[in-house]
PDB file of C-alpha atoms in Angstrom:
ATOM      1  CA  UNK A  22     -63.313  13.800  57.485  1.00  0.00           C
ATOM      2  CA  UNK A  23     -61.189  10.704  58.460  1.00  0.00           C
ATOM      3  CA  UNK A  24     -57.565  10.526  57.322  1.00  0.00           C
ATOM      4  CA  UNK A  25     -56.609   7.379  55.849  1.00  0.00           C
ATOM      5  CA  UNK A  26     -52.789   7.997  55.963  1.00  0.00           C
ATOM      6  CA  UNK A  27     -50.606   9.666  58.548  1.00  0.00           C
ATOM      7  CA  UNK A  28     -47.442  11.698  57.565  1.00  0.00           C
ATOM      8  CA  UNK A  29     -45.254   8.937  59.033  1.00  0.00           C
ATOM      9  CA  UNK A  30     -46.740   6.326  56.741  1.00  0.00           C
ATOM     10  CA  UNK A  31     -46.419   8.399  53.624  1.00  0.00           C
ATOM     11  CA  UNK A  32     -42.663   9.718  54.090  1.00  0.00           C
ATOM     12  CA  UNK A  33     -40.848   6.396  53.995  1.00  0.00           C
ATOM     13  CA  UNK A  34     -37.989   5.001  51.996  1.00  0.00           C
ATOM     14  CA  UNK A  35     -40.134   2.163  50.394  1.00  0.00           C
ATOM     15  CA  UNK A  36     -42.622   4.740  49.327  1.00  0.00           C
ATOM     16  CA  UNK A  37     -40.071   7.099  47.841  1.00  0.00           C
ATOM     17  CA  UNK A  38     -38.769   4.067  45.794  1.00  0.00           C
ATOM     18  CA  UNK A  39     -42.311   3.500  44.650  1.00  0.00           C
ATOM     19  CA  UNK A  40     -42.615   7.150  43.506  1.00  0.00           C
ATOM     20  CA  UNK A  41     -39.217   6.828  41.738  1.00  0.00           C
ATOM     21  CA  UNK A  42     -40.755   3.816  39.854  1.00  0.00           C
ATOM     22  CA  UNK A  43     -43.581   5.832  38.762  1.00  0.00           C
ATOM     23  CA  UNK A  44     -41.146   8.628  37.659  1.00  0.00           C
ATOM     24  CA  UNK A  45     -39.289   5.908  35.503  1.00  0.00           C
ATOM     25  CA  UNK A  46     -42.320   5.320  33.379  1.00  0.00           C
ATOM     26  CA  UNK A  47     -41.921   8.382  31.021  1.00  0.00           C
ATOM     27  CA  UNK A  48     -38.220   7.347  30.598  1.00  0.00           C
ATOM     28  CA  UNK A  49     -39.383   3.862  29.518  1.00  0.00           C
ATOM     29  CA  UNK A  50     -41.873   5.094  27.098  1.00  0.00           C
ATOM     30  CA  UNK A  51     -39.427   7.816  25.651  1.00  0.00           C
ATOM     31  CA  UNK A  52     -36.675   5.171  25.262  1.00  0.00           C
ATOM     32  CA  UNK A  53     -39.009   2.548  23.676  1.00  0.00           C
ATOM     33  CA  UNK A  54     -41.409   4.663  21.507  1.00  0.00           C
ATOM     34  CA  UNK A  55     -39.313   7.607  20.487  1.00  0.00           C
ATOM     35  CA  UNK A  56     -35.662   6.672  20.691  1.00  0.00           C
ATOM     36  CA  UNK A  57     -36.264   3.123  19.638  1.00  0.00           C
ATOM     37  CA  UNK A  58     -33.579   2.363  22.228  1.00  0.00           C
ATOM     38  CA  UNK A  59     -34.996  -1.140  23.225  1.00  0.00           C
ATOM     39  CA  UNK A  60     -31.993  -2.129  25.414  1.00  0.00           C
ATOM     40  CA  UNK A  61     -32.313   1.128  27.228  1.00  0.00           C
ATOM     41  CA  UNK A  62     -35.971   0.680  27.806  1.00  0.00           C
ATOM     42  CA  UNK A  63     -35.265  -2.899  29.103  1.00  0.00           C
ATOM     43  CA  UNK A  64     -32.544  -1.638  31.305  1.00  0.00           C
ATOM     44  CA  UNK A  65     -34.899   0.890  33.015  1.00  0.00           C
ATOM     45  CA  UNK A  66     -37.553  -1.819  33.278  1.00  0.00           C
ATOM     46  CA  UNK A  67     -35.023  -3.938  35.070  1.00  0.00           C
ATOM     47  CA  UNK A  68     -33.976  -1.107  37.211  1.00  0.00           C
ATOM     48  CA  UNK A  69     -37.654  -0.429  38.075  1.00  0.00           C
ATOM     49  CA  UNK A  70     -38.165  -4.261  39.013  1.00  0.00           C
ATOM     50  CA  UNK A  71     -35.074  -3.969  41.323  1.00  0.00           C
ATOM     51  CA  UNK A  72     -36.377  -1.007  43.164  1.00  0.00           C
ATOM     52  CA  UNK A  73     -39.756  -2.880  43.458  1.00  0.00           C
ATOM     53  CA  UNK A  74     -37.814  -5.650  45.137  1.00  0.00           C
ATOM     54  CA  UNK A  75     -35.750  -3.437  47.284  1.00  0.00           C
ATOM     55  CA  UNK A  76     -38.653  -1.314  48.423  1.00  0.00           C
ATOM     56  CA  UNK A  77     -40.480  -4.408  49.590  1.00  0.00           C
ATOM     57  CA  UNK A  78     -37.521  -5.846  51.390  1.00  0.00           C
ATOM     58  CA  UNK A  79     -36.923  -2.545  53.198  1.00  0.00           C
ATOM     59  CA  UNK A  80     -40.551  -2.155  54.132  1.00  0.00           C
ATOM     60  CA  UNK A  81     -40.466  -5.618  55.717  1.00  0.00           C
ATOM     61  CA  UNK A  82     -37.024  -5.794  57.183  1.00  0.00           C
ATOM     62  CA  UNK A  83     -37.214  -2.363  58.806  1.00  0.00           C
ATOM     63  CA  UNK A  84     -40.926  -2.365  59.638  1.00  0.00           C
ATOM     64  CA  UNK A  85     -41.871   0.286  57.339  1.00  0.00           C
ATOM     65  CA  UNK A  86     -44.882  -1.467  55.702  1.00  0.00           C
ATOM     66  CA  UNK A  87     -47.707   1.180  55.579  1.00  0.00           C
ATOM     67  CA  UNK A  88     -51.334   1.191  54.315  1.00  0.00           C
ATOM     68  CA  UNK A  89     -50.169   4.055  52.001  1.00  0.00           C
ATOM     69  CA  UNK A  90     -47.287   1.848  50.527  1.00  0.00           C
ATOM     70  CA  UNK A  91     -49.675  -1.135  50.117  1.00  0.00           C
ATOM     71  CA  UNK A  92     -51.692   1.106  47.795  1.00  0.00           C
ATOM     72  CA  UNK A  93     -48.740   2.949  46.095  1.00  0.00           C
ATOM     73  CA  UNK A  94     -46.674  -0.148  45.422  1.00  0.00           C
ATOM     74  CA  UNK A  95     -49.234  -2.073  43.298  1.00  0.00           C
ATOM     75  CA  UNK A  96     -50.299   1.194  41.618  1.00  0.00           C
ATOM     76  CA  UNK A  97     -46.516   1.754  40.559  1.00  0.00           C
ATOM     77  CA  UNK A  98     -46.583  -1.834  39.197  1.00  0.00           C
ATOM     78  CA  UNK A  99     -49.796  -1.563  37.200  1.00  0.00           C
ATOM     79  CA  UNK A 100     -48.919   1.900  35.781  1.00  0.00           C
ATOM     80  CA  UNK A 101     -45.481   0.427  34.563  1.00  0.00           C
ATOM     81  CA  UNK A 102     -47.116  -2.657  33.213  1.00  0.00           C
ATOM     82  CA  UNK A 103     -49.788  -0.543  31.482  1.00  0.00           C
ATOM     83  CA  UNK A 104     -47.181   1.705  29.938  1.00  0.00           C
ATOM     84  CA  UNK A 105     -45.106  -1.292  28.689  1.00  0.00           C
ATOM     85  CA  UNK A 106     -48.271  -3.029  27.363  1.00  0.00           C
ATOM     86  CA  UNK A 107     -49.390   0.005  25.576  1.00  0.00           C
ATOM     87  CA  UNK A 108     -45.887   0.712  23.971  1.00  0.00           C
ATOM     88  CA  UNK A 109     -45.777  -2.994  22.772  1.00  0.00           C
ATOM     89  CA  UNK A 110     -49.326  -2.831  21.506  1.00  0.00           C
ATOM     90  CA  UNK A 111     -48.534   0.255  19.465  1.00  0.00           C
ATOM     91  CA  UNK A 112     -45.673  -1.518  17.779  1.00  0.00           C
ATOM     92  CA  UNK A 113     -47.448  -4.835  17.513  1.00  0.00           C
ATOM     93  CA  UNK A 114     -51.103  -4.077  17.041  1.00  0.00           C
ATOM     94  CA  UNK A 115     -51.867  -7.843  16.849  1.00  0.00           C
ATOM     95  CA  UNK A 116     -51.673  -8.031  20.719  1.00  0.00           C
ATOM     96  CA  UNK A 117     -54.343  -5.369  21.241  1.00  0.00           C
ATOM     97  CA  UNK A 118     -56.814  -8.011  22.463  1.00  0.00           C
ATOM     98  CA  UNK A 119     -54.459  -8.985  25.269  1.00  0.00           C
ATOM     99  CA  UNK A 120     -54.072  -5.166  25.979  1.00  0.00           C
ATOM    100  CA  UNK A 121     -58.016  -5.026  26.355  1.00  0.00           C
ATOM    101  CA  UNK A 122     -58.034  -8.075  28.681  1.00  0.00           C
ATOM    102  CA  UNK A 123     -55.269  -6.445  30.849  1.00  0.00           C
ATOM    103  CA  UNK A 124     -57.078  -3.136  31.108  1.00  0.00           C
ATOM    104  CA  UNK A 125     -60.309  -5.042  31.921  1.00  0.00           C
ATOM    105  CA  UNK A 126     -58.765  -7.073  34.581  1.00  0.00           C
ATOM    106  CA  UNK A 127     -57.218  -4.025  36.110  1.00  0.00           C
ATOM    107  CA  UNK A 128     -60.253  -2.001  36.077  1.00  0.00           C
ATOM    108  CA  UNK A 129     -62.149  -4.768  37.761  1.00  0.00           C
ATOM    109  CA  UNK A 130     -59.534  -4.956  40.551  1.00  0.00           C
ATOM    110  CA  UNK A 131     -59.733  -1.102  40.842  1.00  0.00           C
ATOM    111  CA  UNK A 132     -63.558  -1.225  41.222  1.00  0.00           C
ATOM    112  CA  UNK A 133     -63.018  -3.896  43.958  1.00  0.00           C
ATOM    113  CA  UNK A 134     -60.546  -1.798  45.760  1.00  0.00           C
ATOM    114  CA  UNK A 135     -62.802   1.163  45.661  1.00  0.00           C
ATOM    115  CA  UNK A 136     -65.513  -0.838  47.024  1.00  0.00           C
ATOM    116  CA  UNK A 137     -63.410  -2.137  49.811  1.00  0.00           C
ATOM    117  CA  UNK A 138     -62.110   1.362  50.682  1.00  0.00           C
ATOM    118  CA  UNK A 139     -65.719   2.621  50.814  1.00  0.00           C
ATOM    119  CA  UNK A 140     -66.386  -0.205  53.300  1.00  0.00           C
ATOM    120  CA  UNK A 141     -63.502   1.242  55.220  1.00  0.00           C
ATOM    121  CA  UNK A 142     -61.288  -1.980  54.683  1.00  0.00           C
ATOM    122  CA  UNK A 143     -57.563  -1.653  54.804  1.00  0.00           C
ATOM    123  CA  UNK A 144     -55.498  -2.809  51.701  1.00  0.00           C
ATOM    124  CA  UNK A 145     -53.826  -6.129  52.107  1.00  0.00           C
ATOM    125  CA  UNK A 146     -50.132  -6.527  51.446  1.00  0.00           C
ATOM    126  CA  UNK A 147     -48.940  -7.843  48.236  1.00  0.00           C
ATOM    127  CA  UNK A 148     -48.433 -11.588  47.995  1.00  0.00           C
ATOM    128  CA  UNK A 149     -45.706 -13.532  46.314  1.00  0.00           C
ATOM    129  CA  UNK A 150     -47.895 -14.635  43.448  1.00  0.00           C
ATOM    130  CA  UNK A 151     -48.740 -11.145  42.597  1.00  0.00           C
ATOM    131  CA  UNK A 152     -45.090 -10.278  42.428  1.00  0.00           C
ATOM    132  CA  UNK A 153     -44.520 -13.558  40.422  1.00  0.00           C
ATOM    133  CA  UNK A 154     -47.171 -12.416  37.901  1.00  0.00           C
ATOM    134  CA  UNK A 155     -45.442  -9.064  37.514  1.00  0.00           C
ATOM    135  CA  UNK A 156     -42.112 -10.719  36.762  1.00  0.00           C
ATOM    136  CA  UNK A 157     -43.798 -13.073  34.129  1.00  0.00           C
ATOM    137  CA  UNK A 158     -45.458  -9.928  32.674  1.00  0.00           C
ATOM    138  CA  UNK A 159     -42.266  -8.370  32.004  1.00  0.00           C
TER     139      UNK A 159
END
């Protein structure tokens, strides 16, 4: 079986920052949904966004861009966006149609990514407009 990622591609500072972003998701959900600490949740979202910017800068500046990171970074983005969208939809049910559109879009993109991986295509790096849409989403 062919290995997609080497150990050196996985153990990088940018990838660690992406894992930290994923670990922030339960904190965001807890603060927003259970503690009703909206400013705290917003603070963690801002911190998550800052680590997203920092990990991208480190990856490019110190030549730590990896195929694993190209997959992990958008995964962290989408998981965070999904958690935030679900939290808001639970509080404001009227936006559920937008949540369904978000989920449909992400599932379509996931299916496309799986198709490309099966064709042994490498993931492309995130583009500025993808990052801009993440900022607009938040």
